[in-house]
GROMACS .gro file of C-alpha atoms in nm:
model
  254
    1UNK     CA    1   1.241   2.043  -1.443
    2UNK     CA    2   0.855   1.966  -1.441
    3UNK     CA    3   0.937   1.606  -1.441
    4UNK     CA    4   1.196   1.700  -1.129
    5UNK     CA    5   0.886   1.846  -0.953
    6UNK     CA    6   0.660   1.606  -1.004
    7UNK     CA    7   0.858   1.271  -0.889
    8UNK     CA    8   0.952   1.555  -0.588
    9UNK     CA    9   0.559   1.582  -0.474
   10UNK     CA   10   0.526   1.172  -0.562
   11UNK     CA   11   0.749   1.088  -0.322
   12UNK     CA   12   0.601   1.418  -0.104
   13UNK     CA   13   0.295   1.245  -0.127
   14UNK     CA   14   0.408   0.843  -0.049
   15UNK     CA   15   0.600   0.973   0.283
   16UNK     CA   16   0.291   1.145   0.358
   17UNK     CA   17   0.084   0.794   0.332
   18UNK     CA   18   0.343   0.640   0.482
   19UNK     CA   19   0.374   0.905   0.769
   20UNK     CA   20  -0.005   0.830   0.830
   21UNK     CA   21  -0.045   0.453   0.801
   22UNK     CA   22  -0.059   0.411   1.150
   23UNK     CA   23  -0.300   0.670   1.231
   24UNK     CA   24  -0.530   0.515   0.951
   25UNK     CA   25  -0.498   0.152   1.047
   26UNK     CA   26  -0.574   0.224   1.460
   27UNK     CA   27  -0.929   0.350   1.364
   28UNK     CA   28  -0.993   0.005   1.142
   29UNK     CA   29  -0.851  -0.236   1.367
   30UNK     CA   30  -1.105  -0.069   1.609
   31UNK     CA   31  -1.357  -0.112   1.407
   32UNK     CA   32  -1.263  -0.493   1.366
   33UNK     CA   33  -1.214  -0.556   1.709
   34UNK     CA   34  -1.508  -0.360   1.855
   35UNK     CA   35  -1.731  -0.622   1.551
   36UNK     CA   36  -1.575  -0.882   1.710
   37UNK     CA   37  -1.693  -0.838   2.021
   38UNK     CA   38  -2.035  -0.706   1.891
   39UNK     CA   39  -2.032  -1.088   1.688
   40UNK     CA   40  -1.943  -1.271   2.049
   41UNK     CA   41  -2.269  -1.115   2.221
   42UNK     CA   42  -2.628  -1.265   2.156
   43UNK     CA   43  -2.742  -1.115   1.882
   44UNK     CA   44  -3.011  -1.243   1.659
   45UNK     CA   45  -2.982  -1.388   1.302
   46UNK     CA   46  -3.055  -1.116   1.100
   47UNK     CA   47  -2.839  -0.882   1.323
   48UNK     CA   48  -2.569  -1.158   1.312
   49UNK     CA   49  -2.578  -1.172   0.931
   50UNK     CA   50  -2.557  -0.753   0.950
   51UNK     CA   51  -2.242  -0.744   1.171
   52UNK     CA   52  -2.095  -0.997   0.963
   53UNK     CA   53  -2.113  -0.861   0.668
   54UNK     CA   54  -1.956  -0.525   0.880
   55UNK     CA   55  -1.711  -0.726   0.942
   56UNK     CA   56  -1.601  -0.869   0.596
   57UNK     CA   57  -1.586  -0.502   0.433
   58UNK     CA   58  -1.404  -0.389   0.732
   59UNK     CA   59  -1.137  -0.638   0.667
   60UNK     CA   60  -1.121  -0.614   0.319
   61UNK     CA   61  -1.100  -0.220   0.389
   62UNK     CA   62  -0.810  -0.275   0.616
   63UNK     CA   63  -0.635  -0.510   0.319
   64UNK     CA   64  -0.658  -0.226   0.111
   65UNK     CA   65  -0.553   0.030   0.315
   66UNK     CA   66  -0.197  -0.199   0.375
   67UNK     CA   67  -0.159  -0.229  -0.015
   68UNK     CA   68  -0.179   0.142  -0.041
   69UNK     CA   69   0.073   0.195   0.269
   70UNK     CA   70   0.302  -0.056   0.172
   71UNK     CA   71   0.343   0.110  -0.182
   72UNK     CA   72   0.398   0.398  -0.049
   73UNK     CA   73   0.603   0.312   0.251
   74UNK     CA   74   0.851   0.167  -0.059
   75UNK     CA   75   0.813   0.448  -0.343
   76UNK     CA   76   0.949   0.682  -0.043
   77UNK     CA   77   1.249   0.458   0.074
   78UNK     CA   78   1.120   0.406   0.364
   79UNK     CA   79   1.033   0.036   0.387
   80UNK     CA   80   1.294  -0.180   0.529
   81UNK     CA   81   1.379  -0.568   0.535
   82UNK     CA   82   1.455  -0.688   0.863
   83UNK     CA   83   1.728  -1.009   0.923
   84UNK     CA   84   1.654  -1.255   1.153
   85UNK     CA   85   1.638  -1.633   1.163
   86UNK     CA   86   1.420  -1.770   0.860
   87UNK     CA   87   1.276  -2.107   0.848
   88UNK     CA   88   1.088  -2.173   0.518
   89UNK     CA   89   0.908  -2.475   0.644
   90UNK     CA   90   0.771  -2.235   0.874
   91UNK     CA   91   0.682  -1.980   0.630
   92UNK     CA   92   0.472  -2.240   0.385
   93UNK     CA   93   0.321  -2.374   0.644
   94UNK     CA   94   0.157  -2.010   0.744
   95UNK     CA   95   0.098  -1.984   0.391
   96UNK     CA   96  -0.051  -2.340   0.378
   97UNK     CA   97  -0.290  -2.292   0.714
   98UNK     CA   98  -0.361  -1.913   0.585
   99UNK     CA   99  -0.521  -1.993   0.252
  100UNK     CA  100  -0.659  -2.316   0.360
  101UNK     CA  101  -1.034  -2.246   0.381
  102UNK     CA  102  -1.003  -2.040   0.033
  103UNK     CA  103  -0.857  -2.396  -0.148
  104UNK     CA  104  -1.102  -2.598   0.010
  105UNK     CA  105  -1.415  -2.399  -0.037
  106UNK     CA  106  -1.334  -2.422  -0.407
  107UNK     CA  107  -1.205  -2.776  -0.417
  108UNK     CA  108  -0.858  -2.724  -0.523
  109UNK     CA  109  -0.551  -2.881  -0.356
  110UNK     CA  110  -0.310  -2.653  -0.231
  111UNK     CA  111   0.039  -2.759  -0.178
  112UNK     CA  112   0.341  -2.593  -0.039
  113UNK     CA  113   0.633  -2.858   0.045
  114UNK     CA  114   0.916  -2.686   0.212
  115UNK     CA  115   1.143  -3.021  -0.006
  116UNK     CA  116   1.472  -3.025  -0.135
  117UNK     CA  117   1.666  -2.712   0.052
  118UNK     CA  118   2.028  -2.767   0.168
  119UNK     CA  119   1.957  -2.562   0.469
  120UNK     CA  120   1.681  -2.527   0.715
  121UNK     CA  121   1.730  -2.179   0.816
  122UNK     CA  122   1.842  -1.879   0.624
  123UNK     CA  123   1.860  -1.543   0.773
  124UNK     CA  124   1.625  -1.251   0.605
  125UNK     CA  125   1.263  -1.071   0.596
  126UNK     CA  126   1.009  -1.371   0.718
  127UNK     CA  127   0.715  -1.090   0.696
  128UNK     CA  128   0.780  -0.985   0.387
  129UNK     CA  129   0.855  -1.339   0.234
  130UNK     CA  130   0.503  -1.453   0.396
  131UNK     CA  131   0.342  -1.166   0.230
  132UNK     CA  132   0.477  -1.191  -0.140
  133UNK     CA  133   0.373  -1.588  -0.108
  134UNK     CA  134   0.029  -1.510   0.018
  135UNK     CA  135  -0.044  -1.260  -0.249
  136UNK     CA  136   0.092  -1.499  -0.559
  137UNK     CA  137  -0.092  -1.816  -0.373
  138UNK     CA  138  -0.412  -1.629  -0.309
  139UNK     CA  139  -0.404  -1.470  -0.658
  140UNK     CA  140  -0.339  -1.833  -0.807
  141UNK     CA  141  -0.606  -1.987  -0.617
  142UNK     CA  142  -0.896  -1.700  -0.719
  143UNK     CA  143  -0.794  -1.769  -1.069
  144UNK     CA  144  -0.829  -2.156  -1.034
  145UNK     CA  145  -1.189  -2.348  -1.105
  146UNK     CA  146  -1.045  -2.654  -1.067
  147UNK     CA  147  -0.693  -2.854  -1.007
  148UNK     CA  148  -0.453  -2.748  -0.782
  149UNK     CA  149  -0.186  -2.447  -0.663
  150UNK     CA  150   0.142  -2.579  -0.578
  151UNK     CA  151   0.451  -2.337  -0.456
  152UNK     CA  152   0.805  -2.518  -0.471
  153UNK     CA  153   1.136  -2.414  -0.381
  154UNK     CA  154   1.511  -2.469  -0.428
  155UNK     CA  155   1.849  -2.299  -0.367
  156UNK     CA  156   2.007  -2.190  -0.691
  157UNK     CA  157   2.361  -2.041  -0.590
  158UNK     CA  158   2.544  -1.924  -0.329
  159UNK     CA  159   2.820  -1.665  -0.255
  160UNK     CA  160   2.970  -1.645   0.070
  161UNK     CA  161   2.741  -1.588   0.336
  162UNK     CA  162   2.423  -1.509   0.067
  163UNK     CA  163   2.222  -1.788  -0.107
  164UNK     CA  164   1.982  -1.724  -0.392
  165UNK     CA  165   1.689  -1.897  -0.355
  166UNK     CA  166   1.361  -1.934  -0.614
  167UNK     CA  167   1.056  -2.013  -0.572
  168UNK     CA  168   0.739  -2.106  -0.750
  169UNK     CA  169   0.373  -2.087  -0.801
  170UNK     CA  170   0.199  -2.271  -1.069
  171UNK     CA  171  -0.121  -2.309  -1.089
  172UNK     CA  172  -0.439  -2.500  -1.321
  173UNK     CA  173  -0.596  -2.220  -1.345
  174UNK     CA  174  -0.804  -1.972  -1.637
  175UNK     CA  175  -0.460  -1.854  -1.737
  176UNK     CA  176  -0.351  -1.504  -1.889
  177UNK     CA  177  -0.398  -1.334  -2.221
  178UNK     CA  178  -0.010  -1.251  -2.342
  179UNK     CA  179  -0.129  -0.836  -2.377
  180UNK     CA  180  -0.239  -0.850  -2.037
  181UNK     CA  181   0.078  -0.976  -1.873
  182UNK     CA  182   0.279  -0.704  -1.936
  183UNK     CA  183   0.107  -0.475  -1.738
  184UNK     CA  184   0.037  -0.752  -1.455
  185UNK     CA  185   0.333  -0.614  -1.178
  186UNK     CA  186   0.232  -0.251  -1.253
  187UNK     CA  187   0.027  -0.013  -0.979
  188UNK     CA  188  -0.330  -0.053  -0.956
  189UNK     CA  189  -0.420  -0.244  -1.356
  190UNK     CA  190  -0.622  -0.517  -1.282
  191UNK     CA  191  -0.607  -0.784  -1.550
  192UNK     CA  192  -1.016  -0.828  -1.558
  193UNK     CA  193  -1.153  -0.463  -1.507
  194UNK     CA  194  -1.528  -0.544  -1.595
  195UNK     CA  195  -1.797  -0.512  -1.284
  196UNK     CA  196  -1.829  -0.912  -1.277
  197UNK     CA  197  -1.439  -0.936  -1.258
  198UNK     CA  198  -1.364  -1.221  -1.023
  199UNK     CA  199  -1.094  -1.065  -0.786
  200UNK     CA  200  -1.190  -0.806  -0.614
  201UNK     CA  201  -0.896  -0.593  -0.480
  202UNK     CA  202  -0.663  -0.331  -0.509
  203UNK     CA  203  -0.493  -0.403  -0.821
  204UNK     CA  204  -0.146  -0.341  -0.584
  205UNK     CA  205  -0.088  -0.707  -0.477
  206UNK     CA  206   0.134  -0.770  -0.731
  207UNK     CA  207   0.302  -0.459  -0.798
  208UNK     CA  208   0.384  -0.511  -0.398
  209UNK     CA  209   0.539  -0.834  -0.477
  210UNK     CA  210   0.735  -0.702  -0.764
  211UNK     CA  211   0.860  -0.403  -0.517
  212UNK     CA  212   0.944  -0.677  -0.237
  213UNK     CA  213   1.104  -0.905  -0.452
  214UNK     CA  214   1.317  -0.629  -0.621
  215UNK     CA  215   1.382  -0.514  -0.252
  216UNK     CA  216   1.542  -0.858  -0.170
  217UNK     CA  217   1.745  -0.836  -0.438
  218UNK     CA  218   1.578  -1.100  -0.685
  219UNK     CA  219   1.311  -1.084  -0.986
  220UNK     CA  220   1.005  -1.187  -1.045
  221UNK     CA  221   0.865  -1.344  -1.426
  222UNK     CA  222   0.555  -1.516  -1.498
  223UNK     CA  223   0.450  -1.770  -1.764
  224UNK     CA  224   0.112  -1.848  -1.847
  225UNK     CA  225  -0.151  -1.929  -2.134
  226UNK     CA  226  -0.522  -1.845  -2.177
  227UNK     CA  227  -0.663  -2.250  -2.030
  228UNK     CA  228  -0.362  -2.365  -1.938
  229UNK     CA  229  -0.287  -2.208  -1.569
  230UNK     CA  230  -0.013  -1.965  -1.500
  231UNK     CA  231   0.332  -2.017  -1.322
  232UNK     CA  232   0.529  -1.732  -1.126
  233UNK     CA  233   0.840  -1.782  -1.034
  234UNK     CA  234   1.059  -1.538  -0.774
  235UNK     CA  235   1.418  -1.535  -0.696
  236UNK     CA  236   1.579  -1.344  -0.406
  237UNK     CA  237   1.849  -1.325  -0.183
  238UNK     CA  238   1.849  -1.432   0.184
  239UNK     CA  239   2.182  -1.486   0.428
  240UNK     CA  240   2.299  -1.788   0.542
  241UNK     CA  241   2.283  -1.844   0.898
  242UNK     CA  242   2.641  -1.777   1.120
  243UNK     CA  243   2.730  -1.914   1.425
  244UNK     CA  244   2.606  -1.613   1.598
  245UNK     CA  245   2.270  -1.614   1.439
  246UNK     CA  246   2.249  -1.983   1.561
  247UNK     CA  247   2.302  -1.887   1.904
  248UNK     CA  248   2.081  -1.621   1.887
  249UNK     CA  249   1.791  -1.847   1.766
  250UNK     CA  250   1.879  -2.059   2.089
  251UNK     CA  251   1.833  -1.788   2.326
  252UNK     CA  252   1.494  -1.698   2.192
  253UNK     CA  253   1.402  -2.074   2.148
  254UNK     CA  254   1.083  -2.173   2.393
   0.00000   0.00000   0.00000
């Protein structure tokens, strides 16, 4: 019965967060947007550097703050997957242009070929499928010195109108102790806990993925060694486009 009571105030507790998440996220996207224009005004360099670094926690505060919604928006049913027209060119490319800077600044080549699919559009979440890729390629490039990060993708099966699709993320990266990567898609562990840990964050990203992945009706397993770089690899399920969705895409084309 305790048990009973406490998954009751858990879930009590994500709708609440949930509930809230747009209340908390107005406040911090005003605070980003009102250091945006503070950055556009002639300030000088020491006041620059100030409202910078403003700026940079305020972000990273507002990352955090969607980890901790997004759990909670799916431990108390409430996050759903939208359908619409998918293209996954388009949706590596994002990735590609998103993490860019991060790949570059250390080096590393990034890669995310959109090769080898029988179809060009499938119908399912593109949000959602742009946010598990960002947090696997982000994670894979923080963990990589020097090499590359390279996401692939094929179609495995299909059944009727739904294809299973998998993708992954390898990397040449520092790699993962085997005791640490069972608890790598739980809430908030962080593989590296130590205060000189090298990814900063909150321990959710991956748990999120797990969640999202699960969501679209796929799984998520990882393979890595301590030196030798790590490989995740997602499956999931996304529709195949009808007729109707076709037209639709027309109608909304520019």
């Amino acid at each position: 019965h305790s048990q009973e009571l406490a998954l009751q105030a858990q879930k009590t507790q994500a709708a609440f967060l949930a509930n809230m998440s747009h209340e908390i996220r107005t406040p911090m996207n005003g605070v980003l947007g009102t250091l945006d224009l503070l950055l556009d005004t002639e300030l000088k360099p020491e006041q620059h550097q100030l409202a910078s670094a403003s700026k940079r926690s305020a972000a990273s505060l507002l990352s955090l703050l969607n980890d901790i919604l997004d759990i909670s928006k799916v431990e108390s049913g409430q996050m759903t997957l939208r359908r619409s027209p998918l293209e996954i060119a388009d949706v590596l490319a994002d990735v590609e242009a998103a993490l860019a800077f991060d790949a570059q600044s250390k080096n590393i080549e990034l890669r995310c070929p959109a090769e080898g699919l029988p179809e060009s559009v499938y119908v399912g979440d593109s949000v959602r499928l742009r946010q598990i890729l960002l947090n696997l390629v982000g994670n894979a490039i923080k963990f990589t010195d020097v090499g590359h990060v390279k996401v692939t993708c094929r179609e495995l099966s299909r059944t009727g109108q739904v294809a299973t699709l998998e993708f992954a993320v390898k990397d040449t990266g520092v790699g993962i102790a085997p005791e640490h990567q069972k608890n790598l898609f739980k809430r908030f562990t962080q593989v590296d806990s130590s205060s000189t840990r090298r990814a900063q964050g909150s321990g959710l990203g991956l748990a999120i993925v797990k969640e999202l992945v699960e969501l679209m009706g796929g799984q998520v397993r990882l393979h890595s060694e301590p030196g030798n770089g790590t490989e995740v690899v997602f499956s999931l399920k996304l529709g195949l486009p009808t007729l109707s969705d076709s037209t639709e895409r027309d109608q909304f084309a520019p």
